[in-house]
Coordinates of C-alpha atoms in Angstrom, one line a residue:
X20 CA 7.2 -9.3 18.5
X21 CA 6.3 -12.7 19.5
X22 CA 3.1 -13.2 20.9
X23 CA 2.7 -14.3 24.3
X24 CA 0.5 -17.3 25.4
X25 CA -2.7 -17.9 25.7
X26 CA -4.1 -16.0 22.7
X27 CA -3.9 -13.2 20.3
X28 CA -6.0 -11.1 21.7
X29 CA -3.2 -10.6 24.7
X30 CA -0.7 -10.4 22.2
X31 CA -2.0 -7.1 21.2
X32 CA -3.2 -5.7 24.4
X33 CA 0.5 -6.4 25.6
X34 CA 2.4 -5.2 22.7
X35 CA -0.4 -1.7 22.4
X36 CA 0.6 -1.2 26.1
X37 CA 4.1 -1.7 25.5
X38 CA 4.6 0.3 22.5
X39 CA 2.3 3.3 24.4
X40 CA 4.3 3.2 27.2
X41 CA 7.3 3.4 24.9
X42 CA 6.4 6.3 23.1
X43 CA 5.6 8.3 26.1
X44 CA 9.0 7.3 27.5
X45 CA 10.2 9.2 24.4
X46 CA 8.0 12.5 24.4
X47 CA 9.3 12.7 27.9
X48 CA 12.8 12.6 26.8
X49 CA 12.5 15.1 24.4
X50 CA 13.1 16.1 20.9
X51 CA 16.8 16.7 22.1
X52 CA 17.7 13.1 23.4
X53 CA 16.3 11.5 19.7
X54 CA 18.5 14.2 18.1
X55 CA 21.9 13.4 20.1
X56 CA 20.7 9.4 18.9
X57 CA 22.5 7.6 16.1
X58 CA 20.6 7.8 13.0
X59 CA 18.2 4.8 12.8
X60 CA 18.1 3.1 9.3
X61 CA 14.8 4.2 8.3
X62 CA 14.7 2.8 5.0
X63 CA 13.0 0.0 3.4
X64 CA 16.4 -2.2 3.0
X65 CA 18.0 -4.5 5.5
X66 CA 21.4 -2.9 6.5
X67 CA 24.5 -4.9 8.0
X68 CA 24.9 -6.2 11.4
X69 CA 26.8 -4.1 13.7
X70 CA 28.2 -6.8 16.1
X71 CA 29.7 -10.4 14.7
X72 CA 28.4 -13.3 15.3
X73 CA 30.2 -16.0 17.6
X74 CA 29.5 -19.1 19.8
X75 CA 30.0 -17.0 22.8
X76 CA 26.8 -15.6 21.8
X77 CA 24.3 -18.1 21.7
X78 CA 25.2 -21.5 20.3
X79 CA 22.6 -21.6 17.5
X80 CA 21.9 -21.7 13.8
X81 CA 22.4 -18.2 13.8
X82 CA 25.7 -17.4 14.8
X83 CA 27.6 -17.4 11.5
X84 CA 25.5 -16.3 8.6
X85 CA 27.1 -18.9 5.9
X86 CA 27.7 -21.4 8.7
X87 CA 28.9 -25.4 7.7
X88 CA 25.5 -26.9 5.9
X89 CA 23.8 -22.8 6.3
X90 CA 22.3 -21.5 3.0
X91 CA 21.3 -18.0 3.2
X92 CA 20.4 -15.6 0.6
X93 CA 17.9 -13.2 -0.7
X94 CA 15.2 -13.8 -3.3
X95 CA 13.3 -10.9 -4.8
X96 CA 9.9 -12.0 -3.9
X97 CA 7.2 -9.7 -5.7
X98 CA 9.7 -6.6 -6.0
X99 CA 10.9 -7.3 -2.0
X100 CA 14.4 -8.6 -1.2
X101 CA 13.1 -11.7 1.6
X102 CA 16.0 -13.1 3.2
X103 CA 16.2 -17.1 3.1
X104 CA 18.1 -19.9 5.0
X105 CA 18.3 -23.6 4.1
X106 CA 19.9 -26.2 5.9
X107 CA 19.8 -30.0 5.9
X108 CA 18.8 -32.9 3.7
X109 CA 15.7 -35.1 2.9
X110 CA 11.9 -33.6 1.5
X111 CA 11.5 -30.4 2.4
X112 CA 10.1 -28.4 5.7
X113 CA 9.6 -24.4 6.0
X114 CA 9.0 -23.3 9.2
X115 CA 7.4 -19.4 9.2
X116 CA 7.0 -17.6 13.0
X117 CA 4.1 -15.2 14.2
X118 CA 3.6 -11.9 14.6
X119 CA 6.8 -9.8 14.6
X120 CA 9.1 -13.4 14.7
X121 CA 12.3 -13.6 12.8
X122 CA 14.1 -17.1 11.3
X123 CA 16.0 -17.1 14.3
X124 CA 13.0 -18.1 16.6
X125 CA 13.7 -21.2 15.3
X126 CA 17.1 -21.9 15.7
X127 CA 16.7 -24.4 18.8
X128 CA 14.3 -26.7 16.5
X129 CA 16.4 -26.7 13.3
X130 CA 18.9 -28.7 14.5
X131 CA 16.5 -31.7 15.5
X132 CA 14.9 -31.5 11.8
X133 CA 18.5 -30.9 9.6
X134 CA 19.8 -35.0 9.8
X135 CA 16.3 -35.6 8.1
X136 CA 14.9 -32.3 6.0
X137 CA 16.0 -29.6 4.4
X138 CA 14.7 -26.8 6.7
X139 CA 13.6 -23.4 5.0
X140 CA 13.2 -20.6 7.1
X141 CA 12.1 -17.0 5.6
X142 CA 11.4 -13.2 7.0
X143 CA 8.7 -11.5 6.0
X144 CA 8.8 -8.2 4.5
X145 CA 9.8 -5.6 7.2
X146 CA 10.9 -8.8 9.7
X147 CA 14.6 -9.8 10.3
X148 CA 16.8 -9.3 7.9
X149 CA 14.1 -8.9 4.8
X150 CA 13.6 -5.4 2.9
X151 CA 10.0 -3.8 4.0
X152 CA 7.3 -3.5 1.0
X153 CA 7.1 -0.4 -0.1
X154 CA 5.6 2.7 2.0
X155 CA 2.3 3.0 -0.6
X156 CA 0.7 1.6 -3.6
X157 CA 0.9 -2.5 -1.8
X158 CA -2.3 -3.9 -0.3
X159 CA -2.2 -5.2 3.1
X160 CA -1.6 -9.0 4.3
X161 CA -4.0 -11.9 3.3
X162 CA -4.1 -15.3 3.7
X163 CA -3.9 -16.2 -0.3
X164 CA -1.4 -13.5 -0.1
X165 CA 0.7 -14.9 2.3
X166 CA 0.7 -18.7 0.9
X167 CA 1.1 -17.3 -2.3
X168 CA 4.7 -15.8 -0.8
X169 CA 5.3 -19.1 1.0
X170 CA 5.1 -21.1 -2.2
X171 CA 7.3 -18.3 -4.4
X172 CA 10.1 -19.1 -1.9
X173 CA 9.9 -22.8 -2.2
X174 CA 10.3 -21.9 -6.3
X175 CA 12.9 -19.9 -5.8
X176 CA 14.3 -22.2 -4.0
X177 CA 13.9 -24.8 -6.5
X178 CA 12.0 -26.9 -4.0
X179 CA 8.9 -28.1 -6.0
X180 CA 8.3 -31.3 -4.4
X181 CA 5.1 -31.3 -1.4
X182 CA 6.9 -29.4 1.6
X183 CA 5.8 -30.2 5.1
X184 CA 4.6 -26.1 6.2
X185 CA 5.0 -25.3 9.9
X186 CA 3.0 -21.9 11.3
X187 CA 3.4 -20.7 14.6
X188 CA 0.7 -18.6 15.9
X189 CA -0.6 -16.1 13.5
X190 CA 1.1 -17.7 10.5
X191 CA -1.1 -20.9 11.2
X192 CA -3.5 -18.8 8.9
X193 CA -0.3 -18.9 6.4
X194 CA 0.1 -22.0 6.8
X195 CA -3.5 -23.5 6.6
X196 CA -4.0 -21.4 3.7
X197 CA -0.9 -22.9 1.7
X198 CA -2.4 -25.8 2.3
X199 CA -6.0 -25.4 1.2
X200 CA -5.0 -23.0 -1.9
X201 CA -2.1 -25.4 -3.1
X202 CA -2.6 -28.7 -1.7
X203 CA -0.1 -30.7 -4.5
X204 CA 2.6 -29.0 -2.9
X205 CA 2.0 -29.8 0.8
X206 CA 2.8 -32.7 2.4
X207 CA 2.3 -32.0 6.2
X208 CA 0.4 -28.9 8.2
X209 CA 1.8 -28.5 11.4
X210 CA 0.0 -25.2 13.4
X211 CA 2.6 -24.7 16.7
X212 CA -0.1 -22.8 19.1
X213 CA -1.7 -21.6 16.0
X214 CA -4.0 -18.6 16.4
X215 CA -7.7 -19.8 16.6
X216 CA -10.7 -16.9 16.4
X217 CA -13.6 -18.4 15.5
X218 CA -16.9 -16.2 13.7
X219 CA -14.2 -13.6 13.4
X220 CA -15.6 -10.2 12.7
X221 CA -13.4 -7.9 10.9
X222 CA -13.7 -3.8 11.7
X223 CA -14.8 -1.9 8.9
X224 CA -12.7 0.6 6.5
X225 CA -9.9 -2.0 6.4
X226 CA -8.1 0.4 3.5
X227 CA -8.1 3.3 6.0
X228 CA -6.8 1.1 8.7
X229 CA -4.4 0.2 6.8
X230 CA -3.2 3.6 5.9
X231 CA -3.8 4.3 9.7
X232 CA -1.2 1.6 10.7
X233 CA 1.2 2.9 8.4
X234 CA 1.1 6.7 9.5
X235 CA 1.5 5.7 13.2
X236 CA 4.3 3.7 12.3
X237 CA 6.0 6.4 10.9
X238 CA 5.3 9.1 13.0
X239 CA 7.2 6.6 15.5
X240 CA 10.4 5.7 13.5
X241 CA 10.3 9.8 13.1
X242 CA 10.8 10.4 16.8
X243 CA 13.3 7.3 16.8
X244 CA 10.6 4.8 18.8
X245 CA 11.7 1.6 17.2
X246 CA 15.5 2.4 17.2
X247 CA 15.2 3.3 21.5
X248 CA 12.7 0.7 22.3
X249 CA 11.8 -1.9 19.8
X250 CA 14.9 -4.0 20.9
X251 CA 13.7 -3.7 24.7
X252 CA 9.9 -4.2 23.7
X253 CA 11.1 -7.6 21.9
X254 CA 13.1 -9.0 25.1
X255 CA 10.2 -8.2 27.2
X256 CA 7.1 -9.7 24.8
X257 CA 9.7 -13.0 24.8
X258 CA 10.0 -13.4 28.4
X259 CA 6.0 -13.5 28.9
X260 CA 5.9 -15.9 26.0
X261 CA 8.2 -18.6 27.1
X262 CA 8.2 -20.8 30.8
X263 CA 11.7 -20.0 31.9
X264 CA 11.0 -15.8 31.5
X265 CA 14.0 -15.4 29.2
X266 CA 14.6 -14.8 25.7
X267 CA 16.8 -17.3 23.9
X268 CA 17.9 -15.2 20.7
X269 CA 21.1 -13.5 20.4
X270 CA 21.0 -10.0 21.8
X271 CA 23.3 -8.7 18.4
X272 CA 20.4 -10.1 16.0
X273 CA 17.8 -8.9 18.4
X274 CA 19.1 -5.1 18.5
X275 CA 19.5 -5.4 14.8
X276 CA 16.3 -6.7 13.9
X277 CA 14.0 -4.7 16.0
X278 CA 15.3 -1.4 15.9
X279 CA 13.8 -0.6 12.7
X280 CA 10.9 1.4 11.5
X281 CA 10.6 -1.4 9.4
X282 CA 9.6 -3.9 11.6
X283 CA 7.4 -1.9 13.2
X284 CA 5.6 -1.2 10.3
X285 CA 5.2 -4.7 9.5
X286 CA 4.0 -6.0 13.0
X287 CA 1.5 -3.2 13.2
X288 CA 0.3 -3.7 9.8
X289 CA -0.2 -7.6 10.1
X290 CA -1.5 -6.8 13.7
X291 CA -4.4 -4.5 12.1
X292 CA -5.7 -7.2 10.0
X293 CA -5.6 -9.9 12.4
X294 CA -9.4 -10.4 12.3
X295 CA -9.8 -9.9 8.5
X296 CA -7.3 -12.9 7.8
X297 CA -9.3 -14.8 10.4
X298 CA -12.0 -14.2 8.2
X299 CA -10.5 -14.8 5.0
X300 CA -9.6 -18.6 6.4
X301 CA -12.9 -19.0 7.5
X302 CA -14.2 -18.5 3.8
X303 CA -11.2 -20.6 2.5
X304 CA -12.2 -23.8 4.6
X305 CA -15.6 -23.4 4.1
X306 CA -14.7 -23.5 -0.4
X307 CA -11.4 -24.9 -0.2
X308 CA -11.1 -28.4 1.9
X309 CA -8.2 -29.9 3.1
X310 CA -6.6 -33.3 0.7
X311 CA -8.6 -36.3 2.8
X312 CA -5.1 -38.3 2.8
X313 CA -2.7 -34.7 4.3
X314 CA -1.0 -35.0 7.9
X315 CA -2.4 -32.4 10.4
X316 CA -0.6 -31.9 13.6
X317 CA -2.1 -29.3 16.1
X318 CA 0.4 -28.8 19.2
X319 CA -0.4 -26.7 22.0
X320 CA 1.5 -25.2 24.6
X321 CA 0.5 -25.7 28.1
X322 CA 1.9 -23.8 30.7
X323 CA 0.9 -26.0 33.7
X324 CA -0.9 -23.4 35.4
X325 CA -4.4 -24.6 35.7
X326 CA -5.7 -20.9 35.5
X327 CA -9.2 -19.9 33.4
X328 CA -6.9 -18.3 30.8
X329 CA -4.9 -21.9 30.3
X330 CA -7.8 -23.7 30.0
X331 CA -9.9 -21.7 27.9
X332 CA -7.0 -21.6 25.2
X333 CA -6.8 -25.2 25.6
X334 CA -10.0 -25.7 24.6
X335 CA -9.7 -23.5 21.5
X336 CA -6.6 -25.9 20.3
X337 CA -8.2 -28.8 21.0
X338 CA -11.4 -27.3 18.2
X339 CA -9.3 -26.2 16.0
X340 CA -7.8 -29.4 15.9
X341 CA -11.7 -31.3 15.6
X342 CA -12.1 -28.5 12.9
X343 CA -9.1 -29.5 11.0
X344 CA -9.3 -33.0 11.7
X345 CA -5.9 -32.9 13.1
X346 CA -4.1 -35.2 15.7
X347 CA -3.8 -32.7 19.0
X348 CA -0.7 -32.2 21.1
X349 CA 0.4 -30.5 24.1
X350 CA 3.9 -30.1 25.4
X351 CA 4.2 -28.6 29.0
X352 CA 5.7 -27.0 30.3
X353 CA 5.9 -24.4 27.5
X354 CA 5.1 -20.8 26.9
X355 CA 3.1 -19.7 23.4
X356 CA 7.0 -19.3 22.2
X357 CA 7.1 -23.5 22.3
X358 CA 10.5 -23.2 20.0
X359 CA 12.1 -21.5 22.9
X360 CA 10.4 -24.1 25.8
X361 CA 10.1 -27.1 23.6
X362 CA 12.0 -27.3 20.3
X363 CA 12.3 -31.1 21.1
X364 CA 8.6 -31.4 21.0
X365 CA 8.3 -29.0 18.0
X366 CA 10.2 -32.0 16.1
X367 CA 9.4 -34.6 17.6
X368 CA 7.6 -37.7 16.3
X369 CA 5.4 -39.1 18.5
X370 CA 3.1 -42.3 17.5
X371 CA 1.6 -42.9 14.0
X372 CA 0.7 -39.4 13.1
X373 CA 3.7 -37.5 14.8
X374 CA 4.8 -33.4 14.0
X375 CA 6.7 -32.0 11.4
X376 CA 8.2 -35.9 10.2
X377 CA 4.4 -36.6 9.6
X378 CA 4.9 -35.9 6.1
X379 CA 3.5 -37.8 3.1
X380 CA 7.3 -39.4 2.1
X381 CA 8.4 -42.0 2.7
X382 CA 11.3 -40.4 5.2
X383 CA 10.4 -41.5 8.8
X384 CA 12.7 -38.8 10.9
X385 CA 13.2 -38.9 13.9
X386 CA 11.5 -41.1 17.0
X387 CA 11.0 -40.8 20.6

């Protein structure tokens, strides 16, 4: 699920509490109440939607599946069906959401990119409406991994040219990583309250946390966690990420998305090796530097609440972006879900160096 503001680190604490708190909810209930449930889809393919899709919903990119100017499909990315949207005209932007985000955390900024780019927008395995990697024999998440997948969707998608990448949160490693390991394809970095951990310090055994990760996830979907709760969990981890308390995505996509073991496997399995792809950058921009000449946007999200927490991940943006030698933005009032709070200031372009039209094209997007 989306990861609340100001860091990582609370991300997990919130979600572990939620997720205990969940499963004792369940015991408590009994074996009898997950028995008299509908049968979760505990497989490792996407099923259908049970509700339609309509404007009275929620007025977004999302509504229809095949919408006017909407491109969705599936790609078989390394064995796993990944389901893809495209939309717009002009170079090319993907936009790829933290931990446990879906392509429809983005729908409020697409339409401010679509007059000007072609907008790609991709699950993950296990996230949305993408198939989950296999239960065994696949290693777990890395960053070369990760912008390895990034670029076999832009071939897929017969979008060679540099691409502007966008990461939010966790998938700022993704993104940064795309951009050190294939720098002829980007054209822009944009990190969107990108996760910063600095000396990180992986825990040991990664292969048996890994394994770990995967057992408790199972165990869960077994006693029907994700199908009761994960929906709920969602809703709630949303509402302490954004300003206004509320989450913006349609409740049909949310109850379909989130009550999978799937995506519960995923989130804990890219949750576990938080640190180690924190460590993995660390290595990449210490061998791999960033082109001299690339746009790098760093936006932070300020809540306006001039608390020690605030401030302290403040400060961490504002390094990250010294590191990177990136231009730094905040937008406030905004929650650590800025596309919710801000998807105006996600787009926007905003002096010489700008956001996600700061591109190396010659395109100019859209001004303030």
């Amino acid at each position: 699920m989306p990861s609340p503001q100001p860091g990582h680190r609370a991300a997990r604490t919130t979600v572990a509490a939620l997720l205990l708190l969940g499963a004792l909810a369940v015991l408590a209930l009994g074996v009898a109440r997950a028995a008299r449930a509908p049968r979760p889809n505990t497989s490792d393919e996407p099923d259908e939607p049970d509700e339609p899709y309509g404007p009275e919903r929620h007025r977004t990119a999302s509504d229809a599946p095949d919408g006017p100017g909407v491109r969705a499909r599936f790609l078989r990315i390394d064995g796993v069906p990944l389901h893809v949207r495209t939309e717009g005209s002009g170079p090319p932007c993907l936009l790829t959401g933290g931990l446990g985000s879906s392509w429809f955390d983005w729908d409020l900024v697409v339409p401010f990119l679509t007059p000007y780019r072609t907008v790609v927008r991709f699950d993950r395995p296990g996230y949305g409406l993408s198939a989950a990697e296999p239960a065994t024999g696949r290693p777990a998440p890395t960053t070369a991994g990760e912008a390895d997948r990034i670029r076999a969707v832009l071939d897929g998608l017969g979008l060679r040219e540099p691409c502007t990448v966008v990461g939010h949160s966790l998938a700022g490693f993704h993104v940064e990583a795309f951009a050190r390991l294939h720098p002829e394809r980007t054209a822009g970095l944009v990190l969107v309250d990108g996760s910063v951990e600095p000396a990180a310090r992986p825990y040991p055994a990664p292969a048996a946390r890994d394994l770990a990760v995967r057992a408790v996830a199972g165990a869960a979907t077994a006693l029907a966690v994700p199908y009761l709760l994960g929906p709920t969990v969602r809703r709630v981890t949303a509402r302490l990420s954004t300003v206004r308390h509320e989450d913006l995505a349609p409740e049909p996509l949310v109850r379909h998305c989130y009550r999978t073991g799937r995506a519960l496997r995923a989130m804990l399995r890219e949750n576990a090796r938080y640190l180690d792809l924190a460590a993995e950058l660390d290595g990449l921009r210490r061998t791999r530097p960033l082109p001299e000449d690339l746009p790098v946007t760093v936006l932070a999200a300020d809540d306006g609440c001039r608390t020690r927490r605030t401030e302290s991940w403040l400060a961490g943006q504002r390094e990250l972006a010294a590191l990177l030698g990136a231009d730094f933005r905040t937008t406030a009032p905004a929650g650590h879900l800025v596309m919710f709070d801000r998807p105006d200031a996600v787009a926007s372009r905003k002096g010489p160096s700008g956001c996600l039209c700061a591109a190396r094209d010659s395109n100019p997007g859209p001004a303030d």
